[in-house]
XYZ file of C-alpha atoms in Angstrom:
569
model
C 3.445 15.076 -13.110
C 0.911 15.980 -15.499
C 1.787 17.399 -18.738
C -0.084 18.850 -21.754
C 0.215 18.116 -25.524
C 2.221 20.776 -27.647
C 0.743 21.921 -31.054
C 2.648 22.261 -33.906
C 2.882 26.002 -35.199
C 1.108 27.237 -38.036
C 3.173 26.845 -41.133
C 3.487 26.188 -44.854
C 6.238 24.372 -46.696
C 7.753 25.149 -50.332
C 10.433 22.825 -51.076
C 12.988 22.792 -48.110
C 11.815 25.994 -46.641
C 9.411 26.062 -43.961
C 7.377 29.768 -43.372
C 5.821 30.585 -40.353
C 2.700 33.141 -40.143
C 3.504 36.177 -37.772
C 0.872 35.345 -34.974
C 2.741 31.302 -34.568
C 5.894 33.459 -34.637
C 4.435 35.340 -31.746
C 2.981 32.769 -29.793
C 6.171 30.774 -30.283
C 8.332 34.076 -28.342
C 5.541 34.103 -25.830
C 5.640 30.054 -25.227
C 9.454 30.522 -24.566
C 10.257 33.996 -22.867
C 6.957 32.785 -20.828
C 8.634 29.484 -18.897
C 11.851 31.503 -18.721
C 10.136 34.407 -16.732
C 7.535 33.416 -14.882
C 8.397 31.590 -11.236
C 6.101 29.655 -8.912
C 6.337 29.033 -5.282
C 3.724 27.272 -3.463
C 4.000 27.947 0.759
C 1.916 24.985 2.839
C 0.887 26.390 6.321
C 2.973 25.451 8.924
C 5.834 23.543 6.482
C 8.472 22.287 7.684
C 11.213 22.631 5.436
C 13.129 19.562 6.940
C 10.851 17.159 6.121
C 7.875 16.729 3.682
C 4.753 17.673 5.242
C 2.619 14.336 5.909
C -1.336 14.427 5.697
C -4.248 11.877 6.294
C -8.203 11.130 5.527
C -9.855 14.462 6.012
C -6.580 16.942 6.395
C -6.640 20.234 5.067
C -3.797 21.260 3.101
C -3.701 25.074 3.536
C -1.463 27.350 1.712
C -1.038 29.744 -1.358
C 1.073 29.907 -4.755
C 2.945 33.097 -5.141
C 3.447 34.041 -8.934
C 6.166 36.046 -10.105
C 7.725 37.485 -13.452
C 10.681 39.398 -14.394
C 9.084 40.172 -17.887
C 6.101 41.859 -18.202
C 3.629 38.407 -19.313
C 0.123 38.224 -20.231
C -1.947 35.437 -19.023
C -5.614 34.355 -19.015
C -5.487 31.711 -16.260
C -4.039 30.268 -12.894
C -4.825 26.341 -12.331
C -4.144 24.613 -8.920
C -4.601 21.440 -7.917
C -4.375 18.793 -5.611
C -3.605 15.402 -7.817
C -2.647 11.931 -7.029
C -0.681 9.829 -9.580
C 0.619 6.102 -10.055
C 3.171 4.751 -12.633
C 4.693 1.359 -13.025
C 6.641 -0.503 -15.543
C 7.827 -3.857 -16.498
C 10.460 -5.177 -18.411
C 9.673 -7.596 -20.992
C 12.303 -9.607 -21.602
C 13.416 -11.679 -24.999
C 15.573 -14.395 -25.980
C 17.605 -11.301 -28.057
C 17.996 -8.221 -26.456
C 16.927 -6.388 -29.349
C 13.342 -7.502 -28.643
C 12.974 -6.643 -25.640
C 11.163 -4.084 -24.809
C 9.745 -2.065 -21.477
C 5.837 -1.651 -20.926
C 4.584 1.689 -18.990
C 1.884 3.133 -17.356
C 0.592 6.549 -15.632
C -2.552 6.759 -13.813
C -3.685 10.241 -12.803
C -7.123 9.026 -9.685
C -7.111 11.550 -8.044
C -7.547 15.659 -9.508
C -9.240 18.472 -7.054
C -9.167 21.587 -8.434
C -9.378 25.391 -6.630
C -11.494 27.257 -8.009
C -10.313 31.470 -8.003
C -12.501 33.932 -8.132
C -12.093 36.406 -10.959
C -11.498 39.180 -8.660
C -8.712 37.543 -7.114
C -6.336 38.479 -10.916
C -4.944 41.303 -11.785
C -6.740 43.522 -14.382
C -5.994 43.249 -16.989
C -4.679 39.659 -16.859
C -0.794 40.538 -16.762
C 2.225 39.706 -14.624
C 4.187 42.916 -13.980
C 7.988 42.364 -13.562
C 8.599 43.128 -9.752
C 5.365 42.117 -8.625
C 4.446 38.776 -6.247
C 0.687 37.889 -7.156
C -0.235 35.494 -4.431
C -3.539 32.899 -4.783
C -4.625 31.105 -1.775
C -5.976 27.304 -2.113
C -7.674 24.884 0.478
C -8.182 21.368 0.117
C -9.190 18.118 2.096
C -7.987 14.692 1.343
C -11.174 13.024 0.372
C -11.692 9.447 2.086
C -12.519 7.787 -1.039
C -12.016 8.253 -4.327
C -14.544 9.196 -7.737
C -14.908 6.573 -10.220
C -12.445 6.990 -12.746
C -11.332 3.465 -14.218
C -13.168 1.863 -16.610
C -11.066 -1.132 -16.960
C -12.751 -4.313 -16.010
C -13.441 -6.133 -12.691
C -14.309 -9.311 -11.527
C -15.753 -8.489 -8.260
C -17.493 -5.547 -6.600
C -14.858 -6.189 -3.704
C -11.785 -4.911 -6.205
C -13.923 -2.188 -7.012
C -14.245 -1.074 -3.486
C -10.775 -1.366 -2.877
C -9.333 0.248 -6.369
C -11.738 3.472 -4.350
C -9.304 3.694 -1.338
C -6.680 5.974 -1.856
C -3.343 4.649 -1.770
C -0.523 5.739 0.026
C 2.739 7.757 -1.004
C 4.655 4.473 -2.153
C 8.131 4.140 -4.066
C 9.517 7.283 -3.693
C 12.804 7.714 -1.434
C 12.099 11.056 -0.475
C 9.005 10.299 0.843
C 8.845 7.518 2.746
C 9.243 7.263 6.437
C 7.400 7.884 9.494
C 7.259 11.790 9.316
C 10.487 12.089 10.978
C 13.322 9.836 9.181
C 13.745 8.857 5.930
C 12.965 4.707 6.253
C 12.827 2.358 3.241
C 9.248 0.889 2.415
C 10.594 -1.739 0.417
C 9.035 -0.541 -2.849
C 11.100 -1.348 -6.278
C 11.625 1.144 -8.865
C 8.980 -0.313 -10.998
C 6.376 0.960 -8.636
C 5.561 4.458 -7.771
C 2.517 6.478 -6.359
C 2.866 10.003 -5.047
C 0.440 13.123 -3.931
C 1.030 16.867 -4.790
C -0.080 20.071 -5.286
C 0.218 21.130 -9.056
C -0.109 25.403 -10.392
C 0.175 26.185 -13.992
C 0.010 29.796 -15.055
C -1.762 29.574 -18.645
C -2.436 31.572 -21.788
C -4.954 30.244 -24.360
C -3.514 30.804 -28.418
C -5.264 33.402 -29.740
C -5.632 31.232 -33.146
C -6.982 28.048 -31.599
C -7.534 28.707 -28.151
C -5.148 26.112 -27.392
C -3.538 25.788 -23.598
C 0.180 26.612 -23.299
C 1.686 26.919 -20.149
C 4.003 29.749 -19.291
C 5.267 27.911 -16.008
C 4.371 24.937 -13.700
C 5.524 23.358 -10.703
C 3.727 20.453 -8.079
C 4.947 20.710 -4.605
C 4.928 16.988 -3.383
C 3.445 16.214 0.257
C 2.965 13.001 1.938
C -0.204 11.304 1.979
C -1.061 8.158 4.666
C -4.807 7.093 4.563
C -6.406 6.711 7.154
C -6.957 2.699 6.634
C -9.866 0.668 9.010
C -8.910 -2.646 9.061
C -10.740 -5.198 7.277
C -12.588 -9.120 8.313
C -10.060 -11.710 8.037
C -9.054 -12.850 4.621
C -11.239 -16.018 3.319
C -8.016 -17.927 3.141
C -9.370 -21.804 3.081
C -8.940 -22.102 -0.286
C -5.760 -23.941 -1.645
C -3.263 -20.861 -2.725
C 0.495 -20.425 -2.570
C -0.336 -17.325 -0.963
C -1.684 -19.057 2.663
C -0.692 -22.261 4.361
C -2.824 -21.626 7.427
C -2.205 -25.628 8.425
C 1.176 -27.668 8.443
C 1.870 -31.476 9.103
C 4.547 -33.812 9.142
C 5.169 -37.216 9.932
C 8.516 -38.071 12.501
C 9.747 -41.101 13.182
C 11.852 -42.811 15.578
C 14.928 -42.626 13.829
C 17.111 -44.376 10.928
C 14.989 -47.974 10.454
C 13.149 -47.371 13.972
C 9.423 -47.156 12.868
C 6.669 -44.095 12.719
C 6.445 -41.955 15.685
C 3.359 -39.961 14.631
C 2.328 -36.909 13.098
C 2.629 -33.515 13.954
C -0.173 -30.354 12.635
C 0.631 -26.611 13.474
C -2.115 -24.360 12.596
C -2.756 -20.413 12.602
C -5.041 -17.784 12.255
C -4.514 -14.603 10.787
C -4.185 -11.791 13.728
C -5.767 -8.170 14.925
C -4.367 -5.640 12.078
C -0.693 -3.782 13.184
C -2.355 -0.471 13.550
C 0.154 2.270 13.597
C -0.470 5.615 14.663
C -1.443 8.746 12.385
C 1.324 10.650 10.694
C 0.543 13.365 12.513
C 0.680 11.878 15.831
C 3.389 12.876 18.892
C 6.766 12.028 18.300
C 5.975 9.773 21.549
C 3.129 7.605 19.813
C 4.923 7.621 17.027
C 7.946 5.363 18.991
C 5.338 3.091 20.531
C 5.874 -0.231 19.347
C 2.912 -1.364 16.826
C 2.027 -4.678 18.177
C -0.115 -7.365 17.509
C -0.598 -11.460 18.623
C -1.717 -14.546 17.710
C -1.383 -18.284 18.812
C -0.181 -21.444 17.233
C -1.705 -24.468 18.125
C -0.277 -27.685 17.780
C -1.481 -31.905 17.953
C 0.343 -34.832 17.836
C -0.877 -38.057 16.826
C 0.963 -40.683 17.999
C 1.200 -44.113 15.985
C 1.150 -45.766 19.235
C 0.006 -45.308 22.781
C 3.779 -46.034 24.069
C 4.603 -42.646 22.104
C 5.717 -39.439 23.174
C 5.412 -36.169 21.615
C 8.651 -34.432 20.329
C 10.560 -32.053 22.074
C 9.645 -27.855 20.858
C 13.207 -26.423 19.628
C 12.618 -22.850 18.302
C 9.783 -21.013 17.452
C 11.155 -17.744 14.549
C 8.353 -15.432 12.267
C 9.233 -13.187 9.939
C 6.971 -10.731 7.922
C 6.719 -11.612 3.869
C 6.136 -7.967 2.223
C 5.147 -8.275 -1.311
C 4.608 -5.501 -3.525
C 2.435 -6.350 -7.201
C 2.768 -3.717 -10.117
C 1.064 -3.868 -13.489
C 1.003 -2.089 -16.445
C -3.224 -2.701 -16.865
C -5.662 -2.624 -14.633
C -5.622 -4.854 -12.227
C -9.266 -6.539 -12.306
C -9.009 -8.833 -9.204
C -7.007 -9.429 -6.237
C -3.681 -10.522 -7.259
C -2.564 -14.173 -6.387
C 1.042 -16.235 -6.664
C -0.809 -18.637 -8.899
C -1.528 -15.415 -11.739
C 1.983 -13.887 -11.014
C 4.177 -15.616 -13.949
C 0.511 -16.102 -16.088
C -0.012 -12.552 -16.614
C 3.005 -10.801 -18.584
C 1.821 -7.315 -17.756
C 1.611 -8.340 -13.773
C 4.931 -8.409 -11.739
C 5.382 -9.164 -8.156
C 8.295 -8.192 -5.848
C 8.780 -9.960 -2.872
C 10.819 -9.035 0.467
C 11.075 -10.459 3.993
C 11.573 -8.648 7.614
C 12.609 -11.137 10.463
C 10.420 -10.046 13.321
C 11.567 -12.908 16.546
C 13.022 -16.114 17.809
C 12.167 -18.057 20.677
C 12.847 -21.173 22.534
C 10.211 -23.125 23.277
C 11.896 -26.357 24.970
C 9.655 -25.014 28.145
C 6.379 -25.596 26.436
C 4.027 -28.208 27.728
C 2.119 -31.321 26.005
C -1.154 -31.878 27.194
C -2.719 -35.639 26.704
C -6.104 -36.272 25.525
C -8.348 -39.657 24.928
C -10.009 -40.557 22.276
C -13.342 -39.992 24.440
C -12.765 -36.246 24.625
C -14.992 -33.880 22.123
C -12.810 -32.789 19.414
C -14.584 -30.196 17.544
C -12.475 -28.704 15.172
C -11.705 -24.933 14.879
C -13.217 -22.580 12.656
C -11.048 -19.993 11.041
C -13.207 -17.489 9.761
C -14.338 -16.272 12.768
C -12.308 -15.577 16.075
C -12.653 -15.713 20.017
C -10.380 -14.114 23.047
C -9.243 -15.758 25.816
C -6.298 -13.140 26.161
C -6.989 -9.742 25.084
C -3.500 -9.628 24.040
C -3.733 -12.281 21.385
C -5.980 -14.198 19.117
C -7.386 -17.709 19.059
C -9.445 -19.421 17.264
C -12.980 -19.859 17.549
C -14.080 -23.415 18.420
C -11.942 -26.548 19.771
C -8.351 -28.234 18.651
C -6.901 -28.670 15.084
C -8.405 -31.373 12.988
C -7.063 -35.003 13.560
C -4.243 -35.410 11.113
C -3.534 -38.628 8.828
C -2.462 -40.698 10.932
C -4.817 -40.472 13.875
C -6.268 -43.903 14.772
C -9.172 -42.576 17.375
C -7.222 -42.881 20.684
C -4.978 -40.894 22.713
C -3.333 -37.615 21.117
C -1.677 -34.532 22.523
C -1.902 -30.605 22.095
C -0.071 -27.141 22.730
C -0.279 -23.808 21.975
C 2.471 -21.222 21.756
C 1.475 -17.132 21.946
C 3.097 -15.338 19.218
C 3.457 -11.483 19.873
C 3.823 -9.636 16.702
C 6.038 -6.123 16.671
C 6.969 -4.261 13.705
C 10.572 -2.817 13.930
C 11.928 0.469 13.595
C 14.377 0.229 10.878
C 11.904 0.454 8.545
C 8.286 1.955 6.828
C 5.270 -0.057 6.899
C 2.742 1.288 3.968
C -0.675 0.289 5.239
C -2.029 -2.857 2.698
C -4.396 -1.585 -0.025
C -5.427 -2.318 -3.782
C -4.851 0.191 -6.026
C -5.673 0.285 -10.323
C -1.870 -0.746 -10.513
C 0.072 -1.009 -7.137
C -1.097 -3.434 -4.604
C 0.669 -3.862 -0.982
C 0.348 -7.510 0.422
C 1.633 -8.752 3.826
C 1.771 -11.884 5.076
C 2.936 -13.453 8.871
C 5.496 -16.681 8.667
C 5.889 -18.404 11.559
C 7.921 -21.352 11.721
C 9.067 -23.973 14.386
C 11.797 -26.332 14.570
C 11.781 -29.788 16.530
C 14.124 -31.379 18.803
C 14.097 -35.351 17.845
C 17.742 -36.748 18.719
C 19.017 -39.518 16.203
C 17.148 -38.037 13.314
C 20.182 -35.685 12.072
C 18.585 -32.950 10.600
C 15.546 -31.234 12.867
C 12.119 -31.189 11.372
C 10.528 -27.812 10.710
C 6.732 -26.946 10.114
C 5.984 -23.380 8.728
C 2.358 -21.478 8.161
C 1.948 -18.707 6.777
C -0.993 -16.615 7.634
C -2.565 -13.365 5.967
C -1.872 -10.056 8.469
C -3.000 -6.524 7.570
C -1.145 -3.218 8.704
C -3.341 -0.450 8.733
C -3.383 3.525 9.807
C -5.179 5.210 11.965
C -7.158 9.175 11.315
C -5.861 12.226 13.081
C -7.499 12.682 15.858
C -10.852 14.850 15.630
C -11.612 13.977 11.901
C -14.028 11.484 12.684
C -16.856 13.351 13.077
C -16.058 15.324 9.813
C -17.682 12.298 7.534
C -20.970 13.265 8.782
C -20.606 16.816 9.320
C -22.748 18.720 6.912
C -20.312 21.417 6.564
C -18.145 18.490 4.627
C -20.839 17.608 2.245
C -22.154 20.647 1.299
C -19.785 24.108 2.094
C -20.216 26.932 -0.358
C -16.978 28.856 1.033
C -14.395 29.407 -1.911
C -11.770 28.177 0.063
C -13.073 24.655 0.566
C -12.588 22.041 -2.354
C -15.330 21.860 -4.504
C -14.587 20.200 -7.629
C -14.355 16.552 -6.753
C -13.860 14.373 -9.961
C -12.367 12.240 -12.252
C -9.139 13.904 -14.155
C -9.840 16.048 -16.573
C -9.833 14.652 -20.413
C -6.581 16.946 -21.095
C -4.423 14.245 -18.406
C -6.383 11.555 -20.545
C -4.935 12.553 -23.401
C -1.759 12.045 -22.360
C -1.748 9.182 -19.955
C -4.531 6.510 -19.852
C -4.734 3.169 -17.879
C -5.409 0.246 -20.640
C -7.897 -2.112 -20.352
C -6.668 -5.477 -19.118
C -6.718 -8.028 -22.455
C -9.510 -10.902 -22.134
C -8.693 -14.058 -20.803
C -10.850 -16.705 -19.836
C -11.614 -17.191 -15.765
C -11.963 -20.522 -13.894
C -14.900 -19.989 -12.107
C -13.350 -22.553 -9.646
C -10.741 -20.646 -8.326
C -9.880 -19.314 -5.219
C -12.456 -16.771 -3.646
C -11.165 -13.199 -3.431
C -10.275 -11.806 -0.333
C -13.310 -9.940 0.783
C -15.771 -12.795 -0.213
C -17.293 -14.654 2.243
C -15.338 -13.202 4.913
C -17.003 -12.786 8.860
C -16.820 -9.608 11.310
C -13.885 -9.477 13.548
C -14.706 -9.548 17.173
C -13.667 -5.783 19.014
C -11.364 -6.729 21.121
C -8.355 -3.918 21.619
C -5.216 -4.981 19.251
C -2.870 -5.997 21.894
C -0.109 -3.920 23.390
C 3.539 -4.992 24.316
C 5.245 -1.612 24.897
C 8.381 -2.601 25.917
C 10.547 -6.081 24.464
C 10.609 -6.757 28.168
C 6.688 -7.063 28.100
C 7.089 -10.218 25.814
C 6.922 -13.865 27.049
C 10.100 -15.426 28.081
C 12.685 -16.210 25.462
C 12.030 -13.804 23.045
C 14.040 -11.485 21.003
C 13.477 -8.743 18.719
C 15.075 -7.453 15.835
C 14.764 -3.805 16.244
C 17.822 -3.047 13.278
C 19.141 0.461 12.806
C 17.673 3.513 14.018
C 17.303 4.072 10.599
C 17.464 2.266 7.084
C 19.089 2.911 3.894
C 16.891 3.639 1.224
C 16.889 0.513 -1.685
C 15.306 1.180 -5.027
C 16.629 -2.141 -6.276
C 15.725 -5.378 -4.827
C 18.769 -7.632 -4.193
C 18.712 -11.104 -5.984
C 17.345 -12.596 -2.643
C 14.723 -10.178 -2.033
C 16.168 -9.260 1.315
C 16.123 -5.778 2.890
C 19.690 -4.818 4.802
C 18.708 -3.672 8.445
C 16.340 -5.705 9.828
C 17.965 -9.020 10.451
């Protein structure tokens, strides 16, 4: 919550005695009878006092703040808002615990401010004891934000991003799907919440200084509306993506090579979920998405057979980055321990299992095309899943130009119930990253331990707009609307937030220009196709299982050692 600078009183010392003039002595009675006195309520229309209320891109928040005294208090000013705040902190730890030390930071992006008329106070500008002075506000969640960081970037992608609003993240209260409390897997060193702020003010008569006789910010629930975006550019080396596995089997213990085995992936449709002020029955829908795995096996003979499929599993990796600067590019596992103002918490929800024993090889010869895949782009040949554009993985290692084999396995993706899935976004300070691991075991008798492969492939969850918005972007009652009752001040916080809180400028360091390419860069347009739709678990292929959890979950601020949520599997 915003807050404003105190002055010191007007004063002069002799010795040990301290003398105040009669007008600080005044202002000082006013500055505390003032907060005592005067109470704020601010009424949303249509609250429900069960739950907080939950907007998207382009909803109006409706309401008014009723003002009340039980002194009679003079005042020269009424300020609401509509603001949008961030805050994060690390621990910086020390070989002696008397060094170490904790590093904050609070980033007010967002500040829209009602403008009241001056007919709308009482005249003269007092609050009479007994009286409810009531001041009605309007405003619309703006789909994008001003510019208001100055910190560096290193890309005009980050700066695109860091102008999406984020969603309500790391605060208990808040999080679920409109409904439920659910835990969204934040930790306590990450927070970013939405509200709407009133102050009643009275300037010092001396300096014309702001004091504030009351405040209070009503908190509300904010979930952009959030498009998805082209597939992440994820060829290059990183911890982050392994969109390719192989392995080399052998016979058994002193029995030769068999071959080699390659699983590869592409990253899926987004999980779109539905608005958060959708029916309670879209709101239970399962969000669903596919994608297929495709695997080859080269054998080191033409005598060889591929191995036996055991179990195919995925689970969803949530990580949630935090940083005490500016974040001036998209964060990566290979900056995470580089960076001491950067932290990254990682969690994991199990999604399925599945046996695959059932899934067939098929044989090629060498004399068949084998045009290898391309993964930035993407194909359909079920609109339920995605595949990728282009033939059969690469040959692997081992390949000696002859016969080899193939098989794909359809991976339907469903997020669960027992928990709350913020959409992925960039933010100044808090990013949201999700990632899809799906991982298969082998069946190879005499080998003792199965083999496993395991990719991991970028997925995005995003949000859909309440229905009948769209057409407000280009309406030109949104861009230009004189009425008093629609926002009209849409800017960066004003410089009295700045002097309390300010977002530091991240220290130079030096760039490899080799490094990976952001996400964003280089990327290619997703095909149309409808996200798929499996509606019921029974609608899944054969075999699988899913991990629905509670009804509920149980709020965690923080993480377990492991990093693993309780409810879920």
């Amino acid at each position: 919550m915003a807050t404003y600078k105190q002055g010191r009183r007007s004063s002069r010392q002799t010795g040990n005695e301290v003398f105040y003039s009669p007008r600080a002595i005044v202002d000082s009675v006013f500055e505390m009878a003032g907060k005592k006195g005067v109470q704020i309520d601010i009424a949303l229309n249509g609250q429900d006092t069960n739950f907080v209320q939950s907007f998207t891109t382009l909803d109006r928040l409706e309401g008014h703040v009723s003002v009340t005294s039980s002194t009679k208090t003079a005042f020269d000013e009424i300020a609401i808002s509509f603001e949008g705040h961030s805050k994060t902190w690390i621990e910086k730890l020390a070989p002696t615990v008397a060094t170490s030390s904790r590093s904050e930071a609070h980033h007010s992006f967002l500040s829209l401010t009602q403008p009241i008329n001056q007919d709308q106070y009482p005249q003269p500008r007092m609050l009479m004891p007994g009286e409810t002075y009531k001041f009605p506000f309007t405003f619309v969640i703006p789909p994008r934000m001003p510019p208001g960081c100055h910190h560096k970037y290193e890309s005009d992608q980050i700066r695109d991003a860091h102008s999406e609003l984020p969603p309500s993240f790391g605060d208990h209260n808040l999080a679920g799907n409109g409904q439920i409390l659910l835990d969204d897997m934040a930790p306590d060193m990450a927070k970013i919440w939405y509200g709407i702020h009133a102050v009643v003010i009275r300037r010092r008569e001396r300096d014309g200084k702001k004091l504030q006789c009351a405040e209070v910010m009503k908190k509300v629930r904010v979930i952009p509306a959030v498009e998805e975006h082209a597939p992440v550019n994820a060829e290059f080396k990183s911890k982050d993506y392994r969109l390719r596995s192989e392995k080399g089997l052998s016979k058994g213990i002193l029995k030769g090579k068999l071959g080699r085995i390659v699983m590869e992936a592409t990253q899926p449709r987004d999980l779109r979920q539905p608005s958060p002020s959708s029916t309670p029955e879209s709101k239970d829908a399962l969000v669903t998405t596919g994608t297929i795995v495709q695997l080859r096996f080269d054998p080191n003979d033409e005598s060889a057979q591929p191995p036996k499929l055991n179990q195919l599993s995925s689970k969803l990796k949530v990580n949630t980055w935090y940083s005490t600067v500016g974040m001036k590019d998209f964060p990566v596992a290979e900056t995470a321990y580089m960076d001491g103002n950067r932290g990254v918490y990682p969690d994991h929800v199990n999604l399925s299992s599945r046996a695959v024993q059932a899934v067939q090889w098929k044989r090629h010869d060498g004399s068949e095309s084998q045009e290898p895949r391309r993964t930035a782009s993407y194909a359909s040949t079920d609109s339920n899943f995605q595949t990728p554009t282009g033939g059969m993985p690469e040959p692997s290692k081992a390949y000696r130009g002859s016969i080899f084999f193939t098989a794909e396995i359809k991976v339907p993706i469903s997020l669960p119930k027992c928990k709350y899935f913020p959409p992925t976004f960039f933010s100044c300070l808090v990013a949201r990253i999700y990632q899809l691991e799906i991982g298969l075991s082998l069946n190879t008798p005499g080998i003792g331990m199965s083999p496993t492969l395991e990719v991991r492939v970028p997925i995005q969850v995003s949000s859909s707009q309440r229905f009948g918005n769209e057409p407000a972007l280009e309406s030109p009652q949104y861009i230009d609307n004189d009425d008093p009752l629609v926002p009209r001040q849409f800017s960066s916080p004003p410089q009295i937030f700045a002097e309390n809180y300010s977002l530091p400028s991240s220290p130079r360091q030096s760039v490899s220009q080799s490094g990976p390419a952001l996400p964003g860069a280089d990327r290619a347009q997703s095909q149309s196709e409808p996200p798929p739709s499996f509606d019921h678990p029974g609608n899944a292929p054969p075999g699988y299982s899913f991990f629905d959890g509670a009804s509920h979950g149980v709020p965690v601020r923080i993480p377990s050692p492991l990093g693993i949520s309780p409810g879920c599997g």
